[in-house]
CSV table of C-alpha atoms and ligand atoms in Angstrom, one decimal:
chain,number,residue,atom,x,y,z
A,5,UNK,CA,0.0,0.0,0.0
A,6,UNK,CA,1.5,3.4,-1.0
A,7,UNK,CA,1.8,5.8,1.8
A,8,UNK,CA,2.4,9.0,-0.2
A,9,UNK,CA,0.1,9.2,-3.2
A,10,UNK,CA,0.3,11.5,-6.2
A,11,UNK,CA,-2.2,13.8,-4.6
A,12,UNK,CA,-4.5,14.1,-1.6
A,13,UNK,CA,-7.8,16.0,-1.5
A,14,UNK,CA,-7.9,19.3,0.2
A,15,UNK,CA,-10.6,19.4,2.9
A,16,UNK,CA,-11.9,22.1,5.2
A,17,UNK,CA,-12.0,21.4,9.0
A,18,UNK,CA,-14.8,18.9,9.7
A,19,UNK,CA,-16.7,21.5,11.8
A,20,UNK,CA,-16.6,24.1,9.0
A,21,UNK,CA,-18.3,21.7,6.6
A,22,UNK,CA,-20.9,20.6,9.1
A,23,UNK,CA,-21.7,24.3,9.8
A,24,UNK,CA,-22.0,24.8,6.0
A,25,UNK,CA,-24.5,22.0,5.5
A,26,UNK,CA,-26.4,22.5,8.8
A,27,UNK,CA,-29.3,24.5,7.3
A,28,UNK,CA,-30.0,21.8,4.8
A,29,UNK,CA,-31.5,19.8,7.7
A,30,UNK,CA,-34.1,22.6,8.0
A,31,UNK,CA,-34.7,23.2,4.3
A,32,UNK,CA,-34.5,19.6,3.1
A,33,UNK,CA,-33.3,21.1,-0.2
A,34,UNK,CA,-30.5,18.9,-1.5
A,35,UNK,CA,-30.2,19.5,-5.2
A,36,UNK,CA,-31.7,21.2,-8.3
A,37,UNK,CA,-29.9,24.5,-8.1
A,38,UNK,CA,-30.5,25.3,-4.4
A,39,UNK,CA,-29.1,28.0,-2.2
A,40,UNK,CA,-25.6,26.6,-1.9
A,41,UNK,CA,-25.4,26.1,-5.6
A,42,UNK,CA,-26.3,29.8,-6.2
A,43,UNK,CA,-23.9,31.0,-3.5
A,44,UNK,CA,-21.0,28.9,-4.9
A,45,UNK,CA,-21.7,30.1,-8.5
A,46,UNK,CA,-21.5,33.7,-7.4
A,47,UNK,CA,-18.3,33.3,-5.4
A,48,UNK,CA,-16.7,31.4,-8.2
A,49,UNK,CA,-17.4,34.3,-10.7
A,50,UNK,CA,-15.6,36.6,-8.3
A,51,UNK,CA,-12.7,34.3,-7.6
A,52,UNK,CA,-12.1,33.2,-11.1
A,53,UNK,CA,-12.5,36.7,-12.5
A,54,UNK,CA,-14.9,35.6,-15.2
A,55,UNK,CA,-18.2,36.9,-16.5
A,56,UNK,CA,-20.4,33.8,-16.2
A,57,UNK,CA,-20.2,30.3,-15.0
A,58,UNK,CA,-22.6,27.3,-14.9
A,59,UNK,CA,-21.9,24.5,-12.4
A,60,UNK,CA,-22.1,20.9,-13.3
A,61,UNK,CA,-21.6,17.4,-11.8
A,62,UNK,CA,-18.0,17.1,-13.0
A,63,UNK,CA,-15.4,18.4,-15.4
A,64,UNK,CA,-16.3,15.8,-18.0
A,65,UNK,CA,-19.9,16.9,-18.2
A,66,UNK,CA,-18.7,20.4,-18.5
A,67,UNK,CA,-16.8,19.4,-21.6
A,68,UNK,CA,-19.5,17.1,-23.0
A,69,UNK,CA,-22.4,19.5,-22.5
A,70,UNK,CA,-20.3,22.5,-23.3
A,71,UNK,CA,-19.7,21.1,-26.8
A,72,UNK,CA,-23.4,20.5,-27.2
A,73,UNK,CA,-24.4,23.9,-26.0
A,74,UNK,CA,-22.1,25.4,-28.7
A,75,UNK,CA,-24.2,23.6,-31.2
A,76,UNK,CA,-21.5,21.3,-32.5
A,77,UNK,CA,-23.1,18.2,-33.9
A,78,UNK,CA,-20.7,17.1,-36.7
A,79,UNK,CA,-17.2,17.7,-38.0
A,80,UNK,CA,-13.7,17.6,-36.8
A,81,UNK,CA,-12.2,19.0,-33.6
A,82,UNK,CA,-8.5,19.6,-33.4
A,83,UNK,CA,-7.2,18.5,-30.0
A,84,UNK,CA,-4.3,17.1,-28.1
A,85,UNK,CA,-3.7,13.4,-27.3
A,86,UNK,CA,-1.6,14.4,-24.2
A,87,UNK,CA,-4.5,14.6,-21.8
A,88,UNK,CA,-6.8,12.6,-19.6
A,89,UNK,CA,-9.4,10.3,-21.3
A,90,UNK,CA,-12.2,12.8,-20.6
A,91,UNK,CA,-11.0,15.4,-23.2
A,92,UNK,CA,-11.1,13.0,-26.2
A,93,UNK,CA,-14.2,11.1,-25.0
A,94,UNK,CA,-16.2,14.3,-24.8
A,95,UNK,CA,-15.5,14.9,-28.5
A,96,UNK,CA,-16.2,11.3,-29.6
A,97,UNK,CA,-19.3,10.9,-27.4
A,98,UNK,CA,-20.7,14.0,-29.2
A,99,UNK,CA,-20.3,12.3,-32.6
A,100,UNK,CA,-17.4,14.5,-33.6
A,101,UNK,CA,-14.1,13.4,-34.9
A,102,UNK,CA,-10.9,14.2,-33.0
A,103,UNK,CA,-8.0,15.3,-35.1
A,104,UNK,CA,-4.8,15.0,-33.0
A,105,UNK,CA,-2.2,17.8,-33.1
A,106,UNK,CA,1.3,17.4,-31.6
A,107,UNK,CA,2.3,19.2,-28.5
A,108,UNK,CA,4.9,21.8,-27.6
A,109,UNK,CA,7.9,20.1,-26.0
A,110,UNK,CA,8.3,22.8,-23.3
A,111,UNK,CA,4.7,23.4,-22.1
A,112,UNK,CA,3.2,20.0,-23.2
A,113,UNK,CA,0.1,21.9,-24.5
A,114,UNK,CA,-1.1,21.7,-28.1
A,115,UNK,CA,1.5,23.1,-30.5
A,116,UNK,CA,-0.3,26.0,-32.0
A,117,UNK,CA,2.3,26.3,-34.8
A,118,UNK,CA,1.2,22.9,-36.1
A,119,UNK,CA,-2.5,23.6,-35.7
A,120,UNK,CA,-3.3,25.5,-38.9
A,121,UNK,CA,-2.1,22.7,-41.2
A,122,UNK,CA,-4.7,20.4,-39.6
A,123,UNK,CA,-7.7,22.7,-40.4
A,124,UNK,CA,-9.9,21.3,-43.2
A,125,UNK,CA,-13.4,22.3,-44.4
A,126,UNK,CA,-14.8,19.8,-41.8
A,127,UNK,CA,-13.1,21.5,-38.8
A,128,UNK,CA,-15.6,23.0,-36.4
A,129,UNK,CA,-13.6,23.6,-33.3
A,130,UNK,CA,-10.3,23.5,-31.4
A,131,UNK,CA,-10.2,21.8,-28.0
A,132,UNK,CA,-6.8,22.5,-26.3
A,133,UNK,CA,-5.9,21.6,-22.7
A,134,UNK,CA,-4.1,23.8,-20.3
A,135,UNK,CA,-2.3,20.6,-19.2
A,136,UNK,CA,-0.7,20.6,-15.7
A,137,UNK,CA,-2.0,24.2,-15.5
A,138,UNK,CA,0.4,25.2,-18.3
A,139,UNK,CA,-1.4,27.8,-20.4
A,140,UNK,CA,-1.8,27.2,-24.1
A,141,UNK,CA,-0.6,29.6,-26.8
A,142,UNK,CA,-3.8,31.6,-26.5
A,143,UNK,CA,-3.0,34.3,-29.0
A,144,UNK,CA,-2.1,31.9,-31.8
A,145,UNK,CA,-5.1,29.7,-31.1
A,146,UNK,CA,-7.3,32.8,-31.1
A,147,UNK,CA,-5.9,34.0,-34.4
A,148,UNK,CA,-6.5,30.6,-36.2
A,149,UNK,CA,-10.0,30.3,-34.7
A,150,UNK,CA,-10.9,33.7,-36.0
A,151,UNK,CA,-9.5,33.1,-39.4
A,152,UNK,CA,-11.4,29.8,-40.0
A,153,UNK,CA,-14.4,30.7,-37.8
A,154,UNK,CA,-13.8,27.9,-35.4
A,155,UNK,CA,-15.1,27.5,-31.8
A,156,UNK,CA,-12.5,27.3,-29.0
A,157,UNK,CA,-13.2,25.1,-26.1
A,158,UNK,CA,-10.5,25.2,-23.4
A,159,UNK,CA,-10.2,22.2,-21.2
A,160,UNK,CA,-9.2,24.1,-18.1
A,161,UNK,CA,-9.5,21.1,-15.7
A,162,UNK,CA,-6.0,21.8,-14.4
A,163,UNK,CA,-6.1,25.6,-14.5
A,164,UNK,CA,-8.4,26.5,-11.6
A,165,UNK,CA,-7.6,30.1,-10.3
A,166,UNK,CA,-4.9,30.8,-12.9
A,167,UNK,CA,-4.6,34.1,-14.7
A,168,UNK,CA,-3.0,35.0,-18.0
A,169,UNK,CA,-1.9,38.6,-18.4
A,170,UNK,CA,-4.0,39.4,-15.3
A,171,UNK,CA,-7.2,38.0,-16.8
A,172,UNK,CA,-9.0,34.9,-15.4
A,173,UNK,CA,-8.1,31.9,-17.5
A,174,UNK,CA,-11.8,31.1,-17.9
A,175,UNK,CA,-12.3,34.3,-20.0
A,176,UNK,CA,-10.4,32.9,-23.0
A,177,UNK,CA,-12.0,31.0,-25.9
A,178,UNK,CA,-15.7,30.5,-26.4
A,179,UNK,CA,-15.9,28.4,-23.2
A,180,UNK,CA,-13.5,27.0,-20.6
A,181,UNK,CA,-14.3,23.8,-18.7
A,182,UNK,CA,-13.1,23.4,-15.1
A,183,UNK,CA,-13.0,20.3,-13.0
A,184,UNK,CA,-13.5,20.4,-9.2
A,185,UNK,CA,-12.7,16.7,-8.8
A,186,UNK,CA,-11.3,15.5,-5.4
A,187,UNK,CA,-7.9,15.2,-7.0
A,188,UNK,CA,-7.7,18.8,-8.2
A,189,UNK,CA,-6.1,21.9,-6.7
A,190,UNK,CA,-9.6,22.9,-5.8
A,191,UNK,CA,-12.4,20.4,-5.2
A,192,UNK,CA,-16.2,20.3,-4.5
A,193,UNK,CA,-15.8,16.5,-4.0
A,194,UNK,CA,-17.0,15.9,-7.6
A,195,UNK,CA,-17.8,18.9,-9.7
A,196,UNK,CA,-17.1,21.0,-12.7
A,197,UNK,CA,-18.1,24.2,-14.5
A,198,UNK,CA,-18.2,25.9,-17.8
A,199,UNK,CA,-17.1,29.6,-17.9
A,200,UNK,CA,-18.3,31.7,-20.8
A,201,UNK,CA,-19.0,35.3,-21.9
A,202,UNK,CA,-22.0,34.9,-24.1
A,203,UNK,CA,-25.1,35.1,-21.8
A,204,UNK,CA,-27.3,33.1,-24.3
A,205,UNK,CA,-24.9,30.2,-24.0
A,206,UNK,CA,-25.7,30.2,-20.3
A,207,UNK,CA,-29.3,29.6,-20.9
A,208,UNK,CA,-28.6,26.7,-23.2
A,209,UNK,CA,-26.2,24.9,-20.9
A,210,UNK,CA,-28.5,25.4,-17.9
A,211,UNK,CA,-31.2,23.6,-19.8
A,212,UNK,CA,-28.9,20.9,-21.0
A,213,UNK,CA,-27.8,20.0,-17.5
A,214,UNK,CA,-31.5,19.8,-16.5
A,215,UNK,CA,-33.0,17.5,-19.1
A,216,UNK,CA,-33.6,20.3,-21.5
A,217,UNK,CA,-36.5,21.6,-19.4
A,218,UNK,CA,-37.6,25.1,-20.2
A,219,UNK,CA,-40.4,25.4,-17.7
A,220,UNK,CA,-42.9,23.2,-16.0
A,221,UNK,CA,-44.7,22.4,-19.2
A,222,UNK,CA,-42.0,22.8,-22.0
A,223,UNK,CA,-39.0,20.7,-22.8
A,224,UNK,CA,-37.2,22.1,-25.8
A,225,UNK,CA,-33.8,20.3,-25.6
A,226,UNK,CA,-32.6,16.8,-25.2
A,227,UNK,CA,-30.7,17.4,-22.1
A,228,UNK,CA,-28.9,15.3,-19.5
A,229,UNK,CA,-28.9,15.4,-15.7
A,230,UNK,CA,-25.7,17.1,-14.7
A,231,UNK,CA,-26.7,19.3,-11.8
A,232,UNK,CA,-24.3,19.9,-9.0
A,233,UNK,CA,-25.9,18.9,-5.7
A,234,UNK,CA,-26.0,21.0,-2.5
A,235,UNK,CA,-23.4,18.9,-0.6
A,236,UNK,CA,-20.9,19.4,-3.4
A,237,UNK,CA,-21.6,23.1,-3.6
A,238,UNK,CA,-21.2,23.3,0.2
A,239,UNK,CA,-17.8,21.6,0.0
A,240,UNK,CA,-16.9,24.0,-2.8
A,241,UNK,CA,-17.9,27.0,-0.7
A,242,UNK,CA,-15.7,25.8,2.2
A,243,UNK,CA,-12.7,25.0,0.1
A,244,UNK,CA,-12.9,28.3,-1.7
A,245,UNK,CA,-12.3,30.1,1.6
A,246,UNK,CA,-8.9,28.4,1.9
A,247,UNK,CA,-7.8,28.1,-1.7
A,248,UNK,CA,-5.2,30.9,-1.7
A,249,UNK,CA,-3.5,29.3,1.3
A,250,UNK,CA,-3.5,25.9,-0.4
A,251,UNK,CA,-2.0,27.2,-3.6
A,252,UNK,CA,0.7,29.1,-1.6
A,253,UNK,CA,1.6,25.9,0.2
A,254,UNK,CA,1.8,24.1,-3.2
A,255,UNK,CA,4.1,26.8,-4.4
A,256,UNK,CA,6.5,26.2,-1.5
A,257,UNK,CA,6.5,22.4,-2.3
A,258,UNK,CA,7.3,23.1,-5.9
A,259,UNK,CA,10.2,25.4,-4.8
A,260,UNK,CA,11.6,22.6,-2.7
A,261,UNK,CA,11.3,20.0,-5.5
A,262,UNK,CA,13.1,22.5,-7.8
A,263,UNK,CA,15.8,23.1,-5.2
A,264,UNK,CA,16.7,19.4,-5.3
A,265,UNK,CA,16.0,18.5,-8.9
A,266,UNK,CA,16.7,21.6,-11.0
A,267,UNK,CA,19.8,21.4,-13.1
A,268,UNK,CA,20.3,17.6,-12.7
A,269,UNK,CA,21.4,16.2,-16.1
A,270,UNK,CA,18.7,14.0,-17.6
A,271,UNK,CA,15.8,15.7,-15.7
A,272,UNK,CA,13.6,18.3,-17.2
A,273,UNK,CA,11.2,20.2,-14.9
A,274,UNK,CA,8.1,22.1,-15.7
A,275,UNK,CA,9.0,25.7,-16.4
A,276,UNK,CA,7.3,28.8,-15.0
A,277,UNK,CA,5.5,30.7,-17.8
A,278,UNK,CA,5.7,34.4,-18.4
A,279,UNK,CA,2.5,36.4,-17.6
A,280,UNK,CA,0.9,33.4,-15.8
A,281,UNK,CA,-0.3,33.3,-12.3
A,282,UNK,CA,0.2,29.6,-11.6
A,283,UNK,CA,-1.8,27.2,-9.3
A,284,UNK,CA,1.0,24.6,-9.0
A,285,UNK,CA,-1.4,21.8,-9.9
A,286,UNK,CA,1.1,19.1,-10.9
A,287,UNK,CA,4.8,18.5,-10.7
A,288,UNK,CA,5.8,16.6,-13.9
A,289,UNK,CA,9.4,15.5,-14.6
A,290,UNK,CA,10.7,14.3,-17.9
A,291,UNK,CA,13.4,11.7,-17.6
A,292,UNK,CA,16.0,11.3,-20.4
A,293,UNK,CA,17.5,7.9,-19.8
A,294,UNK,CA,20.6,8.7,-21.9
A,295,UNK,CA,21.7,11.4,-19.5
A,296,UNK,CA,20.1,10.2,-16.3
A,297,UNK,CA,20.9,6.5,-16.5
A,298,UNK,CA,17.4,5.3,-15.4
A,299,UNK,CA,14.2,5.6,-17.3
A,300,UNK,CA,10.8,6.9,-16.1
A,301,UNK,CA,9.5,3.4,-15.4
A,302,UNK,CA,12.5,2.5,-13.3
A,303,UNK,CA,12.2,5.7,-11.3
A,304,UNK,CA,8.4,5.1,-10.8
A,305,UNK,CA,9.2,1.5,-9.6
A,306,UNK,CA,11.9,2.8,-7.2
A,307,UNK,CA,9.5,5.2,-5.7
A,308,UNK,CA,6.8,2.6,-5.4
A,309,UNK,CA,9.1,0.3,-3.4
A,310,UNK,CA,9.3,3.1,-0.8
A,311,UNK,CA,5.6,3.6,-0.7
A,312,UNK,CA,5.4,6.6,-3.0
A,313,UNK,CA,2.8,6.6,-5.7
A,314,UNK,CA,4.0,8.8,-8.6
A,315,UNK,CA,1.8,8.6,-11.7
A,316,UNK,CA,2.3,8.5,-15.5
A,317,UNK,CA,0.0,11.4,-16.3
A,318,UNK,CA,-0.4,11.2,-19.3
A,319,UNK,CA,0.4,7.8,-20.7
A,320,UNK,CA,-0.7,6.3,-23.0
A,321,UNK,CA,-1.8,9.0,-25.4
A,322,UNK,CA,-5.6,9.1,-25.8
A,323,UNK,CA,-5.4,8.4,-29.6
A,324,UNK,CA,-3.9,5.0,-28.9
A,325,UNK,CA,-6.6,3.9,-26.4
A,326,UNK,CA,-7.9,0.4,-26.9
A,327,UNK,CA,-11.4,1.8,-27.4
A,328,UNK,CA,-10.2,3.8,-30.4
A,329,UNK,CA,-8.4,0.9,-32.0
A,330,UNK,CA,-8.0,1.3,-35.8
A,331,UNK,CA,-9.2,4.9,-35.7
A,332,UNK,CA,-6.6,7.4,-34.6
A,333,UNK,CA,-3.3,5.6,-34.1
A,334,UNK,CA,-1.8,7.1,-37.2
A,335,UNK,CA,-1.9,10.7,-35.9
A,336,UNK,CA,1.4,12.4,-36.4
A,337,UNK,CA,2.3,13.3,-32.8
A,338,UNK,CA,6.0,12.4,-32.3
A,339,UNK,CA,6.7,14.9,-29.5
A,340,UNK,CA,3.6,13.8,-27.5
A,341,UNK,CA,4.7,10.2,-27.9
A,342,UNK,CA,8.2,10.9,-26.7
A,343,UNK,CA,7.1,13.0,-23.7
A,344,UNK,CA,4.3,10.5,-22.8
A,345,UNK,CA,6.9,7.7,-22.5
A,346,UNK,CA,9.3,9.8,-20.4
A,347,UNK,CA,7.1,11.8,-18.0
A,348,UNK,CA,6.3,11.1,-14.4
A,349,UNK,CA,4.1,13.2,-12.1
A,350,UNK,CA,5.4,13.4,-8.6
A,351,UNK,CA,3.3,13.7,-5.5
A,352,UNK,CA,2.0,17.3,-4.9
A,353,UNK,CA,-0.6,18.5,-2.5
A,354,UNK,CA,-0.8,21.3,0.0
A,355,UNK,CA,-0.1,19.1,3.1
A,356,UNK,CA,2.8,17.2,1.6
A,357,UNK,CA,5.6,17.7,4.1
A,358,UNK,CA,9.0,19.1,3.1
A,359,UNK,CA,10.6,16.0,4.7
A,360,UNK,CA,8.5,13.8,2.3
A,361,UNK,CA,9.6,16.0,-0.7
A,362,UNK,CA,13.3,15.6,0.4
A,363,UNK,CA,12.7,11.8,0.7
A,364,UNK,CA,11.1,11.6,-2.8
A,365,UNK,CA,14.0,13.6,-4.3
A,366,UNK,CA,16.5,11.5,-2.5
A,367,UNK,CA,15.1,8.3,-4.0
A,368,UNK,CA,15.0,9.9,-7.5
A,369,UNK,CA,18.6,11.1,-7.2
A,370,UNK,CA,19.7,7.6,-6.1
A,371,UNK,CA,18.3,6.4,-9.5
A,372,UNK,CA,20.8,8.6,-11.3
A,373,UNK,CA,23.3,6.2,-12.8
A,374,UNK,CA,25.4,8.6,-15.0
B,423,T4K,N1,-9.9,17.1,-18.5
B,423,T4K,C1,-8.7,16.8,-17.9
B,423,T4K,C2,-7.4,17.3,-18.6
B,423,T4K,C3,-8.6,16.1,-16.7
B,423,T4K,O1,-7.4,15.8,-16.2
B,423,T4K,C4,-9.8,15.6,-16.1
B,423,T4K,C5,-9.8,14.8,-14.9
B,423,T4K,C6,-11.0,15.9,-16.8
B,423,T4K,C7,-11.0,16.6,-18.0
B,423,T4K,C8,-12.4,15.4,-16.2
B,423,T4K,O2,-12.7,16.1,-15.0
B,423,T4K,P1,-13.6,15.3,-14.0
B,423,T4K,O3,-14.8,14.7,-14.7
B,423,T4K,O4,-12.8,14.2,-13.3
B,423,T4K,O5,-14.1,16.3,-13.0
B,423,T4K,C9,-7.8,11.4,-11.7
B,423,T4K,C10,-9.2,12.1,-11.5
B,423,T4K,O6,-10.2,11.2,-11.3
B,423,T4K,C11,-9.5,12.9,-12.7
B,423,T4K,O7,-10.5,13.9,-12.2
B,423,T4K,C12,-8.3,13.7,-13.3
B,423,T4K,N2,-8.7,14.4,-14.5
B,423,T4K,C13,-7.2,12.7,-13.5
B,423,T4K,C14,-6.0,13.5,-14.1
B,423,T4K,O8,-6.8,12.1,-12.3
B,423,T4K,P2,-7.2,8.9,-11.6
B,423,T4K,O9,-7.8,7.7,-12.3
B,423,T4K,O10,-5.7,9.1,-11.8
B,423,T4K,O11,-7.6,9.0,-10.1
B,423,T4K,P3,-7.3,8.1,-8.8
B,423,T4K,O12,-8.5,7.6,-8.3
B,423,T4K,O13,-6.2,7.2,-9.2
B,423,T4K,O14,-6.7,9.2,-7.8
B,423,T4K,C15,-5.4,9.7,-7.9
B,423,T4K,C16,-4.9,10.0,-6.5
B,423,T4K,O15,-5.7,11.0,-5.9
B,423,T4K,C17,-5.0,8.9,-5.5
B,423,T4K,O16,-3.9,8.1,-5.6
B,423,T4K,C18,-5.2,9.5,-4.2
B,423,T4K,C19,-5.8,10.8,-4.5
B,423,T4K,N3,-7.3,10.9,-4.1
B,423,T4K,C20,-8.2,10.3,-5.0
B,423,T4K,C21,-9.5,10.3,-4.7
B,423,T4K,C22,-10.5,9.7,-5.6
B,423,T4K,C23,-7.7,11.5,-3.0
B,423,T4K,O17,-6.9,12.1,-2.2
B,423,T4K,N4,-9.0,11.6,-2.7
B,423,T4K,C24,-9.9,11.0,-3.5
B,423,T4K,O18,-11.2,11.1,-3.2
B,423,T4K,O19,-8.0,10.1,-12.3
């Protein structure tokens, strides 16, 4: 059994959560856009510095229904294979075709310089991911989207609370989809949201998350049920009170990792981006066996022996998943392939102790054979 896992959910004090949910025992209102839901929505708009947000059951439904609410029913969507299953599944489950673009070797986000050559007359949208909280090349994506009249859907599952050039990250693109899953920088147990500027989009996604219901007697959309319940919203409200402190603690842990690992031959760390307010969501390291002497899998195994659960986020690439066999394996994504085979995500959460970081780094450095 691993004793230090890749992450650990942030939680408020027990009493704080109990206090937050206490009035639900009077109201008996548990879901369907109740008081907590409304409060959480309002607080998030302020915190994320965005115009509008709609809350959902999870980040995946934010992507899936976000695509639907933009009216995308057929065509190709240019996206990255270096991501969690959810990103690609949201495209395919909507009957759209993912077209995989390679990634930038430094930020691991979609390589915007390779995007334009993938645009065809069937392209309807671009779906990039701010992977590990690294911000995509927003300017270039925006330029291409405008030129070819494409929608831009940002998967911002890893980018909670981040800003680019002082603007909330959810303000870019047509929509940005956040995840508030238990494993994320910020969680509402399970949860997700779509941020957007166009108010009419809000009405559509609201209906789509509630069976397409317009009013008591009219249903004018074929919606799902993706409403955030009151217990999740209450957890979100509590965690939001502490988020700045949690991110600051993560920043210190990242500093400590960098202190030990930066400059070691054969290791490449995630670099801080210009103009980005980071949330320190993940700590990925790329291992170059030719210079380090051990490969990613050997380091992962050495950590596991000591009870440390690092993870191969993101391996394998989504275009090679078993469920897509025979469909997308031929995508030209050599950088993504290379990174995916070499990258390891180290444990990172607010309460990870500095001693544990030292221990993890010590084990990694002992794997250095050159
Ligand atoms: N887009 C992107 C780019 C994403 O990364 C994700 C989710 C989504 C979209 C979809 O968002 P959601 O629909 O999930 O809101 C985890 C998460 O389940 C998933 O949310 C996340 N990405 C993905 C990167 O990681 P697993 O299969 O690695 O999770 P699991 O259960 O192995 O947990 C990892 C570690 O987290 C555990 O070792 C311990 C810790 N943990 C886990 C849970 C469930 C906790 O501390 N508390 C918990 O409750 O996918």
